[in-house]
XYZ file of C-alpha atoms in Angstrom:
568
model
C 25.477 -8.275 8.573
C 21.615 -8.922 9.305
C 18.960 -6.344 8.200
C 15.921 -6.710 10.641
C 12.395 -4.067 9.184
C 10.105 -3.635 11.443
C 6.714 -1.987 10.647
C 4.728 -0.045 13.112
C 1.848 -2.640 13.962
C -1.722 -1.424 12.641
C -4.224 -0.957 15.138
C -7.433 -3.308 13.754
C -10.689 -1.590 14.606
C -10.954 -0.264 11.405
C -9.353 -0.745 7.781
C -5.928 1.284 7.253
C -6.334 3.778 4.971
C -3.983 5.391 2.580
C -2.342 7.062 5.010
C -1.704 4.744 7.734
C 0.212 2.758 4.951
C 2.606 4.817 3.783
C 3.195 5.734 7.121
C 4.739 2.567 8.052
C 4.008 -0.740 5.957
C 4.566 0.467 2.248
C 7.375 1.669 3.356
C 9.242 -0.923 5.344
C 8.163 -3.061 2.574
C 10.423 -1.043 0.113
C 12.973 -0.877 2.414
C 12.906 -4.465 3.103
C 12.583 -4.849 -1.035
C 15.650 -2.810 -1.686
C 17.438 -4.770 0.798
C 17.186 -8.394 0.192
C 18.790 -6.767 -3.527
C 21.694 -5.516 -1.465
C 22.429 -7.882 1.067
C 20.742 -11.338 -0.407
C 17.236 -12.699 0.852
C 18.622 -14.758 3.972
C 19.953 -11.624 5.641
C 16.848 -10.223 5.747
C 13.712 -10.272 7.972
C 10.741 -7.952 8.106
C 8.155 -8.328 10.496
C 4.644 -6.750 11.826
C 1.568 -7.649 12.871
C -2.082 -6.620 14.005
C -2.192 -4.558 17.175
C -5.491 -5.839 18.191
C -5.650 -5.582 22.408
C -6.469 -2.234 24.499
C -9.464 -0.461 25.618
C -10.225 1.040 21.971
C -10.995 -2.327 20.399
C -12.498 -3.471 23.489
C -15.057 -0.292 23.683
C -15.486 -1.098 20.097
C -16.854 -4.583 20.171
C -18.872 -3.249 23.227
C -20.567 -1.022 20.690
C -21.025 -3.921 18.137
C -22.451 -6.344 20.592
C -19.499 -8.614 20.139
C -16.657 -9.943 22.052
C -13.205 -8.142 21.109
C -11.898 -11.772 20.102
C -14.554 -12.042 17.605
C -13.695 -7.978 16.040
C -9.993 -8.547 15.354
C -10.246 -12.167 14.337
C -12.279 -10.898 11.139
C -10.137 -7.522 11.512
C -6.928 -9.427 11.103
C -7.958 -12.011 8.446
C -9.358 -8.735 6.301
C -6.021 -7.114 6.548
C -3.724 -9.506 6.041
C -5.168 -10.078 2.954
C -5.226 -6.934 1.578
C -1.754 -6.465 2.842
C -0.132 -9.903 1.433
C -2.281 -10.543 -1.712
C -3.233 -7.163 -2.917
C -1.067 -4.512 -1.600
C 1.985 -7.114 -2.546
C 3.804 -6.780 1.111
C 6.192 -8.955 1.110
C 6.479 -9.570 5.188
C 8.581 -12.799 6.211
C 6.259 -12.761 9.422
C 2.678 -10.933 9.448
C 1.493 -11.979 12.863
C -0.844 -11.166 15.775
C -1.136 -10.255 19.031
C -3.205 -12.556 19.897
C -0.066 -14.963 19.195
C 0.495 -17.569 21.566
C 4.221 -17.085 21.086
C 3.634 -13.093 21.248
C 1.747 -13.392 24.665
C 4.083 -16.239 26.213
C 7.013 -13.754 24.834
C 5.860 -10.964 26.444
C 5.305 -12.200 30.373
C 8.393 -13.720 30.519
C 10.337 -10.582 28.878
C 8.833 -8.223 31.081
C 9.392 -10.951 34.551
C 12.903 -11.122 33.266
C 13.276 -7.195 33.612
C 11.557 -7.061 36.948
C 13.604 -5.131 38.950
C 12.784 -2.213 36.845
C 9.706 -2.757 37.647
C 7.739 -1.120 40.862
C 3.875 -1.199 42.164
C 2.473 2.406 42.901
C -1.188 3.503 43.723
C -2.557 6.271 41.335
C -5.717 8.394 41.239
C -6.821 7.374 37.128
C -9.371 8.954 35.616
C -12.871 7.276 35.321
C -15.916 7.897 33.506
C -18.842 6.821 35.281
C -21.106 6.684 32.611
C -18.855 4.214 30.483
C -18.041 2.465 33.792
C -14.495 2.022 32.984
C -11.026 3.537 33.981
C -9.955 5.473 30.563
C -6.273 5.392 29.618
C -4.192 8.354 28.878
C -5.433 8.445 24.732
C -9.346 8.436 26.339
C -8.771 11.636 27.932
C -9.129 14.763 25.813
C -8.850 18.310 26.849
C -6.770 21.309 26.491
C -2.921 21.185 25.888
C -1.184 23.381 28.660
C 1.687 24.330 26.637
C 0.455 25.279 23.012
C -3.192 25.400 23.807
C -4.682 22.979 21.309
C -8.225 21.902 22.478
C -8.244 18.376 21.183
C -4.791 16.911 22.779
C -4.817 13.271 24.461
C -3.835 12.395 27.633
C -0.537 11.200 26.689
C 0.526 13.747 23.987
C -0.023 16.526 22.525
C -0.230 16.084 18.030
C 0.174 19.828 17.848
C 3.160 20.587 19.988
C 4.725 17.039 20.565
C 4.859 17.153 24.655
C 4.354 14.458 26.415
C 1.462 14.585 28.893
C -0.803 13.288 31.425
C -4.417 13.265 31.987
C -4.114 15.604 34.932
C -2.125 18.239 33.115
C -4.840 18.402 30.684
C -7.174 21.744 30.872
C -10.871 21.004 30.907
C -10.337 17.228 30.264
C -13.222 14.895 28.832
C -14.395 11.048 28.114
C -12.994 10.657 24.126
C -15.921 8.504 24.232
C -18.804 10.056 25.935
C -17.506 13.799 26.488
C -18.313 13.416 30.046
C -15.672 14.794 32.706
C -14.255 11.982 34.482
C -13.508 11.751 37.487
C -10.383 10.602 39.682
C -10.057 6.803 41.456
C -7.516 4.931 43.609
C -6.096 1.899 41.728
C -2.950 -0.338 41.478
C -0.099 -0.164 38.849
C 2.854 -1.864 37.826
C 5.446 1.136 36.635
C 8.740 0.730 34.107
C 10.966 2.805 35.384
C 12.806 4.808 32.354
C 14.943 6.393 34.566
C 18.289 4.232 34.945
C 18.284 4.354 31.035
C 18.686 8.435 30.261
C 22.081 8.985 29.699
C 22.138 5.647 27.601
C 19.312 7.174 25.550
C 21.373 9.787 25.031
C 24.246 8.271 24.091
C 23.209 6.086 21.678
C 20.592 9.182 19.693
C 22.934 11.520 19.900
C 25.907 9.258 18.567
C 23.620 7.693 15.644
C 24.627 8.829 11.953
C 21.364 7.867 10.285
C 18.883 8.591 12.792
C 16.220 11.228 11.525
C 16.475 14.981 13.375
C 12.477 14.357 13.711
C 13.562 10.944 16.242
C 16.568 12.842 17.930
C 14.463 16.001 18.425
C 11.957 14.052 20.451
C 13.946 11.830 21.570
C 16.224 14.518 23.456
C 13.034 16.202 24.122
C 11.587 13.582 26.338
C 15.124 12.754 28.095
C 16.116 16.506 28.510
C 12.659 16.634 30.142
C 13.969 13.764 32.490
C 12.230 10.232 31.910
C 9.690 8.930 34.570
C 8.506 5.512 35.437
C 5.430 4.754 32.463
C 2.642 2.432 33.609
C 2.778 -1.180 32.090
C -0.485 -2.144 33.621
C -3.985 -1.189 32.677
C -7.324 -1.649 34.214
C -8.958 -3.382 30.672
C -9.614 -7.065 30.308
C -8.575 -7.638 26.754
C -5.230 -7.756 26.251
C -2.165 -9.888 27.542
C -2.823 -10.404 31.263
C -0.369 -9.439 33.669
C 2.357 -11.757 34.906
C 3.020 -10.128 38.217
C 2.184 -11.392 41.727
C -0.640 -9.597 42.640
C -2.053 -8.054 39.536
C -4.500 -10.299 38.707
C -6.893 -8.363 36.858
C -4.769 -6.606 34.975
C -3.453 -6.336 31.516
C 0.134 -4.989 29.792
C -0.074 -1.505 28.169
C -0.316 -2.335 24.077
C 1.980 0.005 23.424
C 4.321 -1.935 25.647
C 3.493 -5.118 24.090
C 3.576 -4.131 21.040
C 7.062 -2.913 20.917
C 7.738 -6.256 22.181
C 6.029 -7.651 19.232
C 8.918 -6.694 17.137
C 11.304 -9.386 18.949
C 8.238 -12.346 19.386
C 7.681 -12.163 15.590
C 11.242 -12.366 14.809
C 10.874 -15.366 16.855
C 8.260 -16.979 15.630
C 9.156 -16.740 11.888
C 12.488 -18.717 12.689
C 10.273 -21.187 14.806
C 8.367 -22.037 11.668
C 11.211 -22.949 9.877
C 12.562 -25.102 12.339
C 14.860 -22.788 13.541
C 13.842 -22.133 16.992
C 17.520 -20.263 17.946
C 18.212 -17.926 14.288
C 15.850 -15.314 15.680
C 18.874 -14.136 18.078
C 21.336 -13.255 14.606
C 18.602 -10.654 13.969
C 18.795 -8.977 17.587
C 22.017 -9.066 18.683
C 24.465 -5.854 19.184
C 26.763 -5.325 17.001
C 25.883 -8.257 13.740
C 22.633 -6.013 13.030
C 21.434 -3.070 11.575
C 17.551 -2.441 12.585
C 15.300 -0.097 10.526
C 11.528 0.827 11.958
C 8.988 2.677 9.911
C 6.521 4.299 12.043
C 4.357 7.641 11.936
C 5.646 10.316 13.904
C 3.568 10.133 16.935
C 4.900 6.825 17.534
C 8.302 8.103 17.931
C 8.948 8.447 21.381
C 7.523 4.963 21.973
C 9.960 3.945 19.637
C 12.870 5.854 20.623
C 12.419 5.807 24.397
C 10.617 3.023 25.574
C 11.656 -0.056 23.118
C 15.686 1.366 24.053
C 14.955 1.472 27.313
C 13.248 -1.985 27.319
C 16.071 -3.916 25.402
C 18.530 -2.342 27.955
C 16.860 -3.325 30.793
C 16.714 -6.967 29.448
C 20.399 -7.241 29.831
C 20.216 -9.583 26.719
C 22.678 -7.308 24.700
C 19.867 -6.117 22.011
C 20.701 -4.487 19.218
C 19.165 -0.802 19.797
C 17.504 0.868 16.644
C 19.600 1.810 13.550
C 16.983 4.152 11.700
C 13.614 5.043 12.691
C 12.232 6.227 9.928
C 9.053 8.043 11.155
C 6.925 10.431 8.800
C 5.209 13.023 8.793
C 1.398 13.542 8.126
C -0.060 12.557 4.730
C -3.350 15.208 4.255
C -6.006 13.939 1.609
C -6.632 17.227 -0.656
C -6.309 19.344 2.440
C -8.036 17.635 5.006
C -7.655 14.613 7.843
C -8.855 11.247 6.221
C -12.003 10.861 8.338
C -14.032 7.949 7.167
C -17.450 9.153 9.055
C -17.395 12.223 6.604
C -15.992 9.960 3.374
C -12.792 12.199 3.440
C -9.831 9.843 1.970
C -9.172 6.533 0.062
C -8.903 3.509 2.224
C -7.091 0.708 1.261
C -9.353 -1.584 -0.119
C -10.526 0.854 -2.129
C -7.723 2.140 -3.783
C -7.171 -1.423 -5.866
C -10.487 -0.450 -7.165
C -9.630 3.000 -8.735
C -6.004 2.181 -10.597
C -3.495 -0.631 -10.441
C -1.461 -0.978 -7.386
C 2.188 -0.049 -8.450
C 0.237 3.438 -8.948
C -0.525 3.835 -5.996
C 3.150 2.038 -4.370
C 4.725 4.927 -6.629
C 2.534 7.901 -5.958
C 2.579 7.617 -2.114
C 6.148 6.971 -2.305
C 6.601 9.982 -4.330
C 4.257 11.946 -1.845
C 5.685 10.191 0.940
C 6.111 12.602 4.077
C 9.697 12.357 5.203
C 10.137 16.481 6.480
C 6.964 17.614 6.629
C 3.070 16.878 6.346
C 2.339 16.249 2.787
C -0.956 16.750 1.056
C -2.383 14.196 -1.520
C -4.419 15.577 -4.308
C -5.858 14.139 -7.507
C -4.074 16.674 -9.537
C -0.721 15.390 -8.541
C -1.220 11.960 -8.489
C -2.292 12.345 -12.290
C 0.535 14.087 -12.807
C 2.823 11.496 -10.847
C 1.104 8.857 -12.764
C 1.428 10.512 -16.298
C 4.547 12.310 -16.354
C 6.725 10.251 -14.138
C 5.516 6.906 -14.587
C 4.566 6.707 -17.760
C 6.768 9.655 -19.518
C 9.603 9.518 -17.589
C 9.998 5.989 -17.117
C 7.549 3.595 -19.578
C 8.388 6.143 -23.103
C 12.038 5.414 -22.209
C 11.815 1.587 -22.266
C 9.633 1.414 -25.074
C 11.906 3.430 -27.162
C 15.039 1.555 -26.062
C 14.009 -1.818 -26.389
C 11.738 -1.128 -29.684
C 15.027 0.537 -31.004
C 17.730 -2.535 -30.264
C 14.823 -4.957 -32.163
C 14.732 -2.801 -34.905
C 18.092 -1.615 -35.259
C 19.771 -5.005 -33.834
C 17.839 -8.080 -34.438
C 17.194 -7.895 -30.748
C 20.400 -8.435 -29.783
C 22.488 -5.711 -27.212
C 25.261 -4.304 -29.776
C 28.875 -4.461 -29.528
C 30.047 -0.964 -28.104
C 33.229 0.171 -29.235
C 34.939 3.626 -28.816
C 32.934 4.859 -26.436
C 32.710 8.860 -26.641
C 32.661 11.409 -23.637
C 28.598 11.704 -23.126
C 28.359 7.461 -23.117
C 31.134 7.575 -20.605
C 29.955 10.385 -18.258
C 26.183 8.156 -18.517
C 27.474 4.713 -17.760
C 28.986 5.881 -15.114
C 26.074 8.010 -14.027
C 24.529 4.434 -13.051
C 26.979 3.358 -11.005
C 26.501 6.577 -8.920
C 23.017 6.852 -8.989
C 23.069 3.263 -7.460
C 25.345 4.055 -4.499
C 23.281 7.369 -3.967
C 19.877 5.684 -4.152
C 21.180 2.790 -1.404
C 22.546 5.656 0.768
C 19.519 7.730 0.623
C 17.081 4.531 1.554
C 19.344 3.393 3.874
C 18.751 6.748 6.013
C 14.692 5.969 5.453
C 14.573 8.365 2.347
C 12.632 6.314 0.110
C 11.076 9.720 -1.472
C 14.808 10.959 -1.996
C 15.736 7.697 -3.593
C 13.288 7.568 -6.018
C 13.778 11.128 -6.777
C 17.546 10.165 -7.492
C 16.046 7.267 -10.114
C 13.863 9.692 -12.056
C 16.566 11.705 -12.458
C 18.621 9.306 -14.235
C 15.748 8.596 -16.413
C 15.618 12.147 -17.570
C 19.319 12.110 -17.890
C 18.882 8.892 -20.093
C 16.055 10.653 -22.315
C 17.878 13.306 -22.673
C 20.723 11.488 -24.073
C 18.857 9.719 -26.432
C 17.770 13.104 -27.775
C 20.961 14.046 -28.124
C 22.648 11.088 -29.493
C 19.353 10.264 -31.992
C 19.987 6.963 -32.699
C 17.148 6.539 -34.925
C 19.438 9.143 -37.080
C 22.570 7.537 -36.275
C 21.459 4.212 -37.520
C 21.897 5.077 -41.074
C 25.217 7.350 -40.973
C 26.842 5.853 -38.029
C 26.580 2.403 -37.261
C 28.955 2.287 -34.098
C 27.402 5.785 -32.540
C 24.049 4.119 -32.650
C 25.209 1.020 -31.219
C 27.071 2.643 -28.343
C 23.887 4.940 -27.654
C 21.615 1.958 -27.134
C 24.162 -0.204 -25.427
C 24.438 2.419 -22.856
C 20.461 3.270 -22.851
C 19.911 -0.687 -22.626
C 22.069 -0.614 -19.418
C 20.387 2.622 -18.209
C 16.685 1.153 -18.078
C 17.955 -2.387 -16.673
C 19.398 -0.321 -13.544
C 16.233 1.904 -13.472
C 14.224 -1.062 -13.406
C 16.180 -2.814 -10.651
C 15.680 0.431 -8.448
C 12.348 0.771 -8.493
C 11.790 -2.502 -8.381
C 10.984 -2.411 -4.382
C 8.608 0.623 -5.089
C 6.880 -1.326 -8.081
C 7.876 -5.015 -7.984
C 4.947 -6.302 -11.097
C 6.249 -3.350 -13.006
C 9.716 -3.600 -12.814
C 9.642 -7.057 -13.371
C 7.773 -6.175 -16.799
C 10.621 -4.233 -17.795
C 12.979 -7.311 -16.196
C 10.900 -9.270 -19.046
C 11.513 -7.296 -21.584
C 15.467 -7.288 -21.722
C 15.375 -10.841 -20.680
C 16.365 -10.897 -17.613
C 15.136 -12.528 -14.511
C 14.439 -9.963 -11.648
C 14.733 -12.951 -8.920
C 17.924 -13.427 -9.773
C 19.184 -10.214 -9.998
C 21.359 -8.204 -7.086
C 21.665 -4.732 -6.493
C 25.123 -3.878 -7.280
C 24.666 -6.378 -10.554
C 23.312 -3.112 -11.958
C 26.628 -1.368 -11.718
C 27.749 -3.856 -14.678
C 26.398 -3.187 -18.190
C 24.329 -5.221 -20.312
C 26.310 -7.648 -22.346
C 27.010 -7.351 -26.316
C 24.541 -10.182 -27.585
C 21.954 -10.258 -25.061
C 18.777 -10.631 -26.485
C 16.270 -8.838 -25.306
C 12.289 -9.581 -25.397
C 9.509 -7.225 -27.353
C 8.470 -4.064 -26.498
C 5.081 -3.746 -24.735
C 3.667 -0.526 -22.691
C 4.726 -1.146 -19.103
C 2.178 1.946 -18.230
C -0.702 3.758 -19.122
C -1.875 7.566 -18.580
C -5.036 8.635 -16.804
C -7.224 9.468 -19.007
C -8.503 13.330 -19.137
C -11.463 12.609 -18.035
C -10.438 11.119 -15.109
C -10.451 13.819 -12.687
C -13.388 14.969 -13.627
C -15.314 12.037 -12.995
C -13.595 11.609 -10.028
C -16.552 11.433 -7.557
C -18.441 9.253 -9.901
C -15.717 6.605 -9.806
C -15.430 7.254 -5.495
C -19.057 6.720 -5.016
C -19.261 3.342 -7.180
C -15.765 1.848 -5.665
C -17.077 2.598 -1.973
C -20.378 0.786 -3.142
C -18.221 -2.565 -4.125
C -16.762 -2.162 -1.355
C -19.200 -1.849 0.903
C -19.907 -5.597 0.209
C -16.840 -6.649 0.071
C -15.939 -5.563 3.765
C -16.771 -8.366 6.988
C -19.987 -7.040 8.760
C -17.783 -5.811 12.072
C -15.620 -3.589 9.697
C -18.448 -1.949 8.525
């Protein structure tokens, strides 16, 4: 079986913020983590990429006095290294699309589904002061259905219909607030259509797919599925292959879902393995898991379907879209005009970056919209992290050097309580790989903590450090099983906090690399020697809440020259 992850791609006019990322790429990246553990390294590939064509970045680099080329070149560079060298994502493909082999991919994809595809004239909307036809997400007005005042022309955020400019009450430029007006022009149309009962099928059949992704998904086909324009009156972007729409470009959103499939492709053609890309896409030999935010879910549950059907190429359709909710920063929208939020090239700056992997996997919105606050993330940092978690390997490992030259101790009769823990692991392993194989990373790691607890808790009860001088064997079947304990906790969180877990790898001398998921299930071996005990983690101080905006205001300074001039 192949595992394909696929992260939403990040839009590049400005720097992702906290987030953005949890919302799709810190996320498939623990997915894609846990699963090269489970099903070895050369069954998996995860892939993204910048999103960098559409009428946003091209208004954008109108405003900078640039050319759009010129924005996401420095864009892109800037993120993929915050993304691959800081924020340790470990993609097998980070790409562009701005690709040659995403933009060749693309025409010949959507010529290859052409009878799908139709030309229709439309009235568009048009501001005359910008001078430009403004896509559906340029309109704003008044949702008809739930009466929000600030919904786009595409969807509502409040209610979650879909929508058009023209059903839109009192609708305005997003860029200039000036009502536009209505002009003729030319399309090229998908029609979804042919595909609704297949849609159907296949969401309402899934066992893993989210209720948030079947909800909408149902939504939109229950609402019957209409022919979506492909085409788009900008000139940045991928220009259209058709005969006759010169002039035109694809739809990103279009494009971009076809990114997924060109940077499969691409990775395998820079190994030298121009045909491997297929083992990843094809029905039936793969299981496909997307990370997304939850307005991108009817894109990814409606159109990409639709789009691999069509294709006739017998695509694998998605296994789990894993699509969250809203992450809140104490309260409010990020909003980097009014310094509300972290972005993510700040965050490095405040604390180490398997803090913040943990936290925002621990705050991670997988039901509802979630709100980050200082308070907890202390809280996550110190009582989780470094209570739950670092206390526990310091005290087992410091114990078996003291105790045992260093050395894992022989176990023999075994009582009830070591019994009833070892095989807690084994469990707590299964349940942790079911749970993030339905996109529950938050659940998993809730499941790991909780065997942490369970293992403190036994070392309370079992006092070793007692043991030792009445009881010899008790105290050497209490740390066997303990030793075992943090070795599996370890391996778990390892694709939430790779440098960390490895630290903890190091310290019972063991090589993380090497390791597999279900090697975790097996206990240490008698006469292992382990390494010396160091802290893996640290608390926030006290005081570190309460100079909170004095640390905010000197990381955004560093920053500040840190960022390329056109992400300023």
């Amino acid at each position: 079986m192949k595992i394909l992850v696929a992260s939403a791609w990040p839009y590049v006019q400005s720097v992702p913020h906290l987030g953005n990322l949890i919302g799709s790429i810190l996320s498939a990246d623990v997915f894609a983590r846990y699963a090269r553990l489970k099903y070895g390294k050369e069954n998996v590939v995860f892939v993204s990429g910048s999103d960098e064509h559409g009428t946003p970045i091209e208004i954008e680099a109108i405003k900078r006095g640039v050319s759009p080329k010129s924005l996401t070149d420095q864009a892109h560079e800037y993120d993929t290294e915050l993304f691959l060298k800081t924020w340790n994502i470990s993609f097998d493909n980070y790409t562009r699309t701005e690709s040659e082999v995403h933009k060749s991919f693309v025409k010949e994809f959507l010529l290859g589904v052409s009878k799908y595809i139709k030309v229709e004239e439309e009235e568009l909307p048009y501001c005359e002061k910008d001078k430009l036809f403004l896509p559906d997400r340029f309109v704003k007005g008044t949702c008809p259905y739930c009466g929000f005042e600030d919904a786009r022309g595409d969807q509502c955020d409040r209610c979650g219909r879909l929508l058009t400019p023209s059903l839109l009450i009192n609708p305005r430029c997003a860029i200039c607030g000036t009502p536009p007006v209505n002009r003729k022009t030319k399309h090229w149309f998908f029609d979804l259509r042919p595909f609704s009962e297949s849609i159907r099928e296949w969401i309402t059949s899934s066992p893993d797919m989210p209720e948030n992704v079947k909800g909408t998904a149902l939504s939109w086909v229950n609402e019957g599925l209409k022919p979506r324009s492909l085409t788009r009156d900008n000139s940045w972007g991928i220009p259209a292959p058709f005969p006759g729409a010169e002039g035109k470009t694809i739809y990103v959103w279009f494009e971009a879902l076809l990114g997924y499939l060109s940077a499969t492709l691409e990775y395998f053609q820079r190994r030298g393995e121009t045909e491997r890309w297929r083992e990843f896409w094809e029905n039936g030999k793969v299981r496909s898991y997307y990370f997304i935010g939850k307005d991108n879910i009817p894109f990814h549950a409606v159109i990409l379907p639709a789009m691999l059907l069509a294709s006739e190429k017998n695509y694998a359709l998605p296994t789990v879209i894993a699509a969250t909710e809203y992450l809140m920063y104490e309260g409010q929208k990020f909003s980097k005009s009014r310094k509300i939020g972290i972005w993510i090239d700040e965050a490095p700056l405040i604390m180490e970056v398997d803090y913040w992997r943990f936290l925002l996997i621990r705050m991670r919105p997988e039901e509802k919209d979630m709100n980050f606050t200082w308070t907890e993330a202390t809280r996550i940092v110190n009582s989780e992290l470094n209570d739950d978690v670092g206390n526990l390997v310091n005290r087992v490992i410091t114990m078996v050097n003291r105790y045992f030259q260093g050395k894992i101790p022989e176990p023999r009769n075994l009582g009830e309580v070591d019994r009833k823990l070892l095989s807690r692991i084994g469990q707590t392993l299964d349940n942790v790989s079911s749970m993030f194989e339905k996109g529950k990373l938050k659940g998993g790691t809730e499941l790991v903590l909780e065997l942490a607890r369970e293992t403190n808790a036994y070392l309370n009860e079992k006092a070793p450090w007692d043991k030792i001088k009445t009881d010899v064997e008790d105290a050497s079947n209490t740390l066997f099983v303990a030793s075992s304990a943090i070795r599996a906790i370890a391996l778990m969180l390892y694709p939430v906090i790779p440098e960390k877990a490895k630290m903890i790898y190091d310290q019972l001398g063991l090589d993380i690399t090497q390791e597999s998921w279900d090697n975790a299930k097996e206990p240490l071996k008698p006469g292992h020697i382990v390494g010396k005990p160091t802290p893996v983690f640290k608390k926030l101080p006290p005081e570190f809440e309460k100079n909170l905006n004095e640390i905010l205001e000197k990381v955004r300074k560093e920053v500040e020259k840190r960022r390329p001039a056109l992400l300023k």
